[in-house]
mmCIF file with all atom_site columns, C-alpha atoms in Angstrom:
data_model
loop_
_atom_site.group_PDB
_atom_site.id
_atom_site.type_symbol
_atom_site.label_atom_id
_atom_site.label_alt_id
_atom_site.label_comp_id
_atom_site.label_asym_id
_atom_site.label_entity_id
_atom_site.label_seq_id
_atom_site.pdbx_PDB_ins_code
_atom_site.Cartn_x
_atom_site.Cartn_y
_atom_site.Cartn_z
_atom_site.occupancy
_atom_site.B_iso_or_equiv
_atom_site.pdbx_formal_charge
_atom_site.auth_seq_id
_atom_site.auth_comp_id
_atom_site.auth_asym_id
_atom_site.auth_atom_id
_atom_site.pdbx_PDB_model_num
ATOM 1   C CA . MET A 1 1   ? 18.961 -69.914 33.860 1.00 78.00 ? 1   MET A CA 1
ATOM 2   C CA . SER A 1 2   ? 21.862 -70.631 36.207 1.00 90.00 ? 2   SER A CA 1
ATOM 3   C CA . TYR A 1 3   ? 21.332 -70.833 39.944 1.00 92.00 ? 3   TYR A CA 1
ATOM 4   C CA . LEU A 1 4   ? 23.255 -67.566 40.378 1.00 95.00 ? 4   LEU A CA 1
ATOM 5   C CA . GLU A 1 5   ? 20.939 -65.913 37.855 1.00 96.00 ? 5   GLU A CA 1
ATOM 6   C CA . LYS A 1 6   ? 17.945 -67.149 39.897 1.00 96.00 ? 6   LYS A CA 1
ATOM 7   C CA . ILE A 1 7   ? 19.469 -65.676 43.069 1.00 97.00 ? 7   ILE A CA 1
ATOM 8   C CA . ILE A 1 8   ? 20.077 -62.343 41.326 1.00 97.00 ? 8   ILE A CA 1
ATOM 9   C CA . ALA A 1 9   ? 16.541 -62.292 39.881 1.00 97.00 ? 9   ALA A CA 1
ATOM 10  C CA . TRP A 1 10  ? 15.066 -62.996 43.329 1.00 97.00 ? 10  TRP A CA 1
ATOM 11  C CA . TYR A 1 11  ? 17.084 -60.265 45.055 1.00 97.00 ? 11  TYR A CA 1
ATOM 12  C CA . SER A 1 12  ? 16.300 -57.824 42.228 1.00 97.00 ? 12  SER A CA 1
ATOM 13  C CA . THR A 1 13  ? 12.561 -58.348 42.673 1.00 97.00 ? 13  THR A CA 1
ATOM 14  C CA . LEU A 1 14  ? 12.523 -59.006 46.429 1.00 97.00 ? 14  LEU A CA 1
ATOM 15  C CA . SER A 1 15  ? 9.172  -58.058 47.934 1.00 97.00 ? 15  SER A CA 1
ATOM 16  C CA . PRO A 1 16  ? 6.889  -59.401 50.653 1.00 97.00 ? 16  PRO A CA 1
ATOM 17  C CA . PRO A 1 17  ? 4.932  -61.583 48.154 1.00 96.00 ? 17  PRO A CA 1
ATOM 18  C CA . ASN A 1 18  ? 8.038  -63.380 46.846 1.00 96.00 ? 18  ASN A CA 1
ATOM 19  C CA . LEU A 1 19  ? 9.854  -63.579 50.188 1.00 97.00 ? 19  LEU A CA 1
ATOM 20  C CA . PRO A 1 20  ? 8.608  -67.170 50.799 1.00 96.00 ? 20  PRO A CA 1
ATOM 21  C CA . GLU A 1 21  ? 10.699 -68.263 47.780 1.00 96.00 ? 21  GLU A CA 1
ATOM 22  C CA . ILE A 1 22  ? 13.725 -67.811 50.063 1.00 98.00 ? 22  ILE A CA 1
ATOM 23  C CA . HIS A 1 23  ? 13.307 -71.485 50.998 1.00 96.00 ? 23  HIS A CA 1
ATOM 24  C CA . THR A 1 24  ? 14.287 -72.497 47.458 1.00 96.00 ? 24  THR A CA 1
ATOM 25  C CA . LEU A 1 25  ? 17.420 -70.323 47.356 1.00 97.00 ? 25  LEU A CA 1
ATOM 26  C CA . TYR A 1 26  ? 18.931 -70.852 50.799 1.00 98.00 ? 26  TYR A CA 1
ATOM 27  C CA . ALA A 1 27  ? 19.874 -74.235 52.277 1.00 98.00 ? 27  ALA A CA 1
ATOM 28  C CA . ALA A 1 28  ? 17.963 -75.068 55.480 1.00 97.00 ? 28  ALA A CA 1
ATOM 29  C CA . HIS A 1 29  ? 20.904 -74.326 57.795 1.00 97.00 ? 29  HIS A CA 1
ATOM 30  C CA . ALA A 1 30  ? 22.434 -71.444 55.833 1.00 98.00 ? 30  ALA A CA 1
ATOM 31  C CA . THR A 1 31  ? 24.245 -68.686 57.692 1.00 98.00 ? 31  THR A CA 1
ATOM 32  C CA . PHE A 1 32  ? 23.562 -65.012 56.947 1.00 97.00 ? 32  PHE A CA 1
ATOM 33  C CA . LYS A 1 33  ? 25.901 -62.320 58.192 1.00 96.00 ? 33  LYS A CA 1
ATOM 34  C CA . ASP A 1 34  ? 25.847 -58.578 57.612 1.00 93.00 ? 34  ASP A CA 1
ATOM 35  C CA . PRO A 1 35  ? 27.042 -55.630 59.743 1.00 91.00 ? 35  PRO A CA 1
ATOM 36  C CA . PHE A 1 36  ? 23.876 -55.830 61.883 1.00 91.00 ? 36  PHE A CA 1
ATOM 37  C CA . ASN A 1 37  ? 22.970 -59.521 62.019 1.00 94.00 ? 37  ASN A CA 1
ATOM 38  C CA . GLN A 1 38  ? 24.406 -63.000 62.142 1.00 97.00 ? 38  GLN A CA 1
ATOM 39  C CA . VAL A 1 39  ? 21.817 -65.767 62.019 1.00 98.00 ? 39  VAL A CA 1
ATOM 40  C CA . THR A 1 40  ? 21.522 -69.388 60.961 1.00 98.00 ? 40  THR A CA 1
ATOM 41  C CA . GLY A 1 41  ? 18.522 -71.036 59.326 1.00 98.00 ? 41  GLY A CA 1
ATOM 42  C CA . VAL A 1 42  ? 16.092 -69.912 56.680 1.00 98.00 ? 42  VAL A CA 1
ATOM 43  C CA . PRO A 1 43  ? 13.384 -68.723 59.134 1.00 98.00 ? 43  PRO A CA 1
ATOM 44  C CA . ALA A 1 44  ? 15.889 -66.408 60.851 1.00 98.00 ? 44  ALA A CA 1
ATOM 45  C CA . ILE A 1 45  ? 17.150 -65.112 57.495 1.00 98.00 ? 45  ILE A CA 1
ATOM 46  C CA . GLN A 1 46  ? 13.582 -64.522 56.337 1.00 98.00 ? 46  GLN A CA 1
ATOM 47  C CA . GLN A 1 47  ? 12.938 -62.553 59.534 1.00 98.00 ? 47  GLN A CA 1
ATOM 48  C CA . ILE A 1 48  ? 15.756 -60.140 58.641 1.00 97.00 ? 48  ILE A CA 1
ATOM 49  C CA . PHE A 1 49  ? 14.025 -59.337 55.362 1.00 97.00 ? 49  PHE A CA 1
ATOM 50  C CA . LEU A 1 50  ? 10.617 -59.043 57.055 1.00 97.00 ? 50  LEU A CA 1
ATOM 51  C CA . HIS A 1 51  ? 12.160 -56.511 59.439 1.00 97.00 ? 51  HIS A CA 1
ATOM 52  C CA . MET A 1 52  ? 13.662 -54.635 56.469 1.00 97.00 ? 52  MET A CA 1
ATOM 53  C CA . PHE A 1 53  ? 10.211 -54.329 54.849 1.00 98.00 ? 53  PHE A CA 1
ATOM 54  C CA . ALA A 1 54  ? 8.631  -53.260 58.141 1.00 97.00 ? 54  ALA A CA 1
ATOM 55  C CA . THR A 1 55  ? 11.162 -50.544 58.943 1.00 97.00 ? 55  THR A CA 1
ATOM 56  C CA . THR A 1 56  ? 12.157 -49.031 55.576 1.00 97.00 ? 56  THR A CA 1
ATOM 57  C CA . GLU A 1 57  ? 10.271 -47.483 52.687 1.00 97.00 ? 57  GLU A CA 1
ATOM 58  C CA . ASN A 1 58  ? 10.422 -49.146 49.262 1.00 97.00 ? 58  ASN A CA 1
ATOM 59  C CA . PRO A 1 59  ? 13.592 -51.189 49.898 1.00 98.00 ? 59  PRO A CA 1
ATOM 60  C CA . ARG A 1 60  ? 15.183 -52.753 46.841 1.00 98.00 ? 60  ARG A CA 1
ATOM 61  C CA . PHE A 1 61  ? 18.440 -54.230 45.655 1.00 98.00 ? 61  PHE A CA 1
ATOM 62  C CA . ILE A 1 62  ? 20.115 -53.532 42.339 1.00 98.00 ? 62  ILE A CA 1
ATOM 63  C CA . VAL A 1 63  ? 22.803 -56.068 41.462 1.00 98.00 ? 63  VAL A CA 1
ATOM 64  C CA . ILE A 1 64  ? 25.611 -54.235 39.676 1.00 98.00 ? 64  ILE A CA 1
ATOM 65  C CA . ASP A 1 65  ? 27.960 -57.106 38.926 1.00 98.00 ? 65  ASP A CA 1
ATOM 66  C CA . SER A 1 66  ? 28.456 -60.770 39.724 1.00 98.00 ? 66  SER A CA 1
ATOM 67  C CA . PHE A 1 67  ? 30.768 -63.653 39.131 1.00 96.00 ? 67  PHE A CA 1
ATOM 68  C CA . GLN A 1 68  ? 30.898 -67.286 40.107 1.00 96.00 ? 68  GLN A CA 1
ATOM 69  C CA . GLN A 1 69  ? 33.750 -69.744 40.357 1.00 96.00 ? 69  GLN A CA 1
ATOM 70  C CA . ASN A 1 70  ? 32.854 -73.292 41.329 1.00 95.00 ? 70  ASN A CA 1
ATOM 71  C CA . GLN A 1 71  ? 30.808 -73.194 44.551 1.00 96.00 ? 71  GLN A CA 1
ATOM 72  C CA . GLN A 1 72  ? 31.472 -69.520 45.338 1.00 97.00 ? 72  GLN A CA 1
ATOM 73  C CA . ALA A 1 73  ? 30.000 -66.319 43.963 1.00 97.00 ? 73  ALA A CA 1
ATOM 74  C CA . PHE A 1 74  ? 30.304 -62.611 44.589 1.00 98.00 ? 74  PHE A CA 1
ATOM 75  C CA . LEU A 1 75  ? 27.688 -59.922 44.015 1.00 98.00 ? 75  LEU A CA 1
ATOM 76  C CA . SER A 1 76  ? 28.212 -56.169 44.076 1.00 98.00 ? 76  SER A CA 1
ATOM 77  C CA . TRP A 1 77  ? 24.976 -54.292 44.647 1.00 98.00 ? 77  TRP A CA 1
ATOM 78  C CA . GLN A 1 78  ? 23.192 -51.131 45.690 1.00 98.00 ? 78  GLN A CA 1
ATOM 79  C CA . PHE A 1 79  ? 20.525 -51.172 48.380 1.00 98.00 ? 79  PHE A CA 1
ATOM 80  C CA . LEU A 1 80  ? 18.065 -48.325 47.919 1.00 98.00 ? 80  LEU A CA 1
ATOM 81  C CA . PHE A 1 81  ? 15.496 -47.471 50.577 1.00 98.00 ? 81  PHE A CA 1
ATOM 82  C CA . GLY A 1 82  ? 13.629 -44.657 52.234 1.00 98.00 ? 82  GLY A CA 1
ATOM 83  C CA . LEU A 1 83  ? 13.662 -43.790 55.905 1.00 96.00 ? 83  LEU A CA 1
ATOM 84  C CA . ASN A 1 84  ? 11.630 -40.986 57.462 1.00 95.00 ? 84  ASN A CA 1
ATOM 85  C CA . GLY A 1 85  ? 10.940 -39.529 54.023 1.00 94.00 ? 85  GLY A CA 1
ATOM 86  C CA . LYS A 1 86  ? 14.597 -39.461 52.913 1.00 98.00 ? 86  LYS A CA 1
ATOM 87  C CA . THR A 1 87  ? 16.111 -41.724 50.258 1.00 98.00 ? 87  THR A CA 1
ATOM 88  C CA . TYR A 1 88  ? 19.352 -43.604 50.889 1.00 98.00 ? 88  TYR A CA 1
ATOM 89  C CA . THR A 1 89  ? 21.702 -45.744 48.819 1.00 98.00 ? 89  THR A CA 1
ATOM 90  C CA . VAL A 1 90  ? 24.111 -48.246 50.340 1.00 97.00 ? 90  VAL A CA 1
ATOM 91  C CA . ASN A 1 91  ? 26.759 -49.828 48.114 1.00 98.00 ? 91  ASN A CA 1
ATOM 92  C CA . GLY A 1 92  ? 27.816 -53.301 49.118 1.00 97.00 ? 92  GLY A CA 1
ATOM 93  C CA . GLY A 1 93  ? 29.035 -56.714 48.204 1.00 97.00 ? 93  GLY A CA 1
ATOM 94  C CA . THR A 1 94  ? 28.092 -60.252 49.159 1.00 97.00 ? 94  THR A CA 1
ATOM 95  C CA . HIS A 1 95  ? 30.202 -63.385 49.158 1.00 98.00 ? 95  HIS A CA 1
ATOM 96  C CA . LEU A 1 96  ? 28.041 -66.459 48.594 1.00 98.00 ? 96  LEU A CA 1
ATOM 97  C CA . ARG A 1 97  ? 29.031 -70.046 49.201 1.00 98.00 ? 97  ARG A CA 1
ATOM 98  C CA . LEU A 1 98  ? 26.823 -72.562 47.398 1.00 97.00 ? 98  LEU A CA 1
ATOM 99  C CA . ASN A 1 99  ? 26.143 -76.225 48.084 1.00 97.00 ? 99  ASN A CA 1
ATOM 100 C CA . GLN A 1 100 ? 26.066 -78.950 45.407 1.00 94.00 ? 100 GLN A CA 1
ATOM 101 C CA . LEU A 1 101 ? 22.429 -78.055 44.633 1.00 94.00 ? 101 LEU A CA 1
ATOM 102 C CA . GLY A 1 102 ? 23.340 -74.388 44.065 1.00 93.00 ? 102 GLY A CA 1
ATOM 103 C CA . GLN A 1 103 ? 21.661 -73.228 47.268 1.00 96.00 ? 103 GLN A CA 1
ATOM 104 C CA . ILE A 1 104 ? 23.242 -70.522 49.395 1.00 98.00 ? 104 ILE A CA 1
ATOM 105 C CA . ILE A 1 105 ? 24.884 -71.942 52.483 1.00 98.00 ? 105 ILE A CA 1
#
């Protein structure tokens, strides 16, 4: 299994029990940026996901497509979640930069 496949598998099954595995996928000083957050370091990134689980109902990611070229990858995905009893879907994409070990930086 390639490192990108491991990243996709983790995001596809992301849940509070497997959240600690984030330390194997992200480099220690990785940067995470989305429309609401910009943080550096695995503990700060993990906190974003903890907040997601605390504030949404049944959040999950479905990776639609992916490709990798050298140390860069791109994922297109859907984020499905509930909020106040309503279900929402957000379509998005993520640009990943990987270090020599395949970890997200």
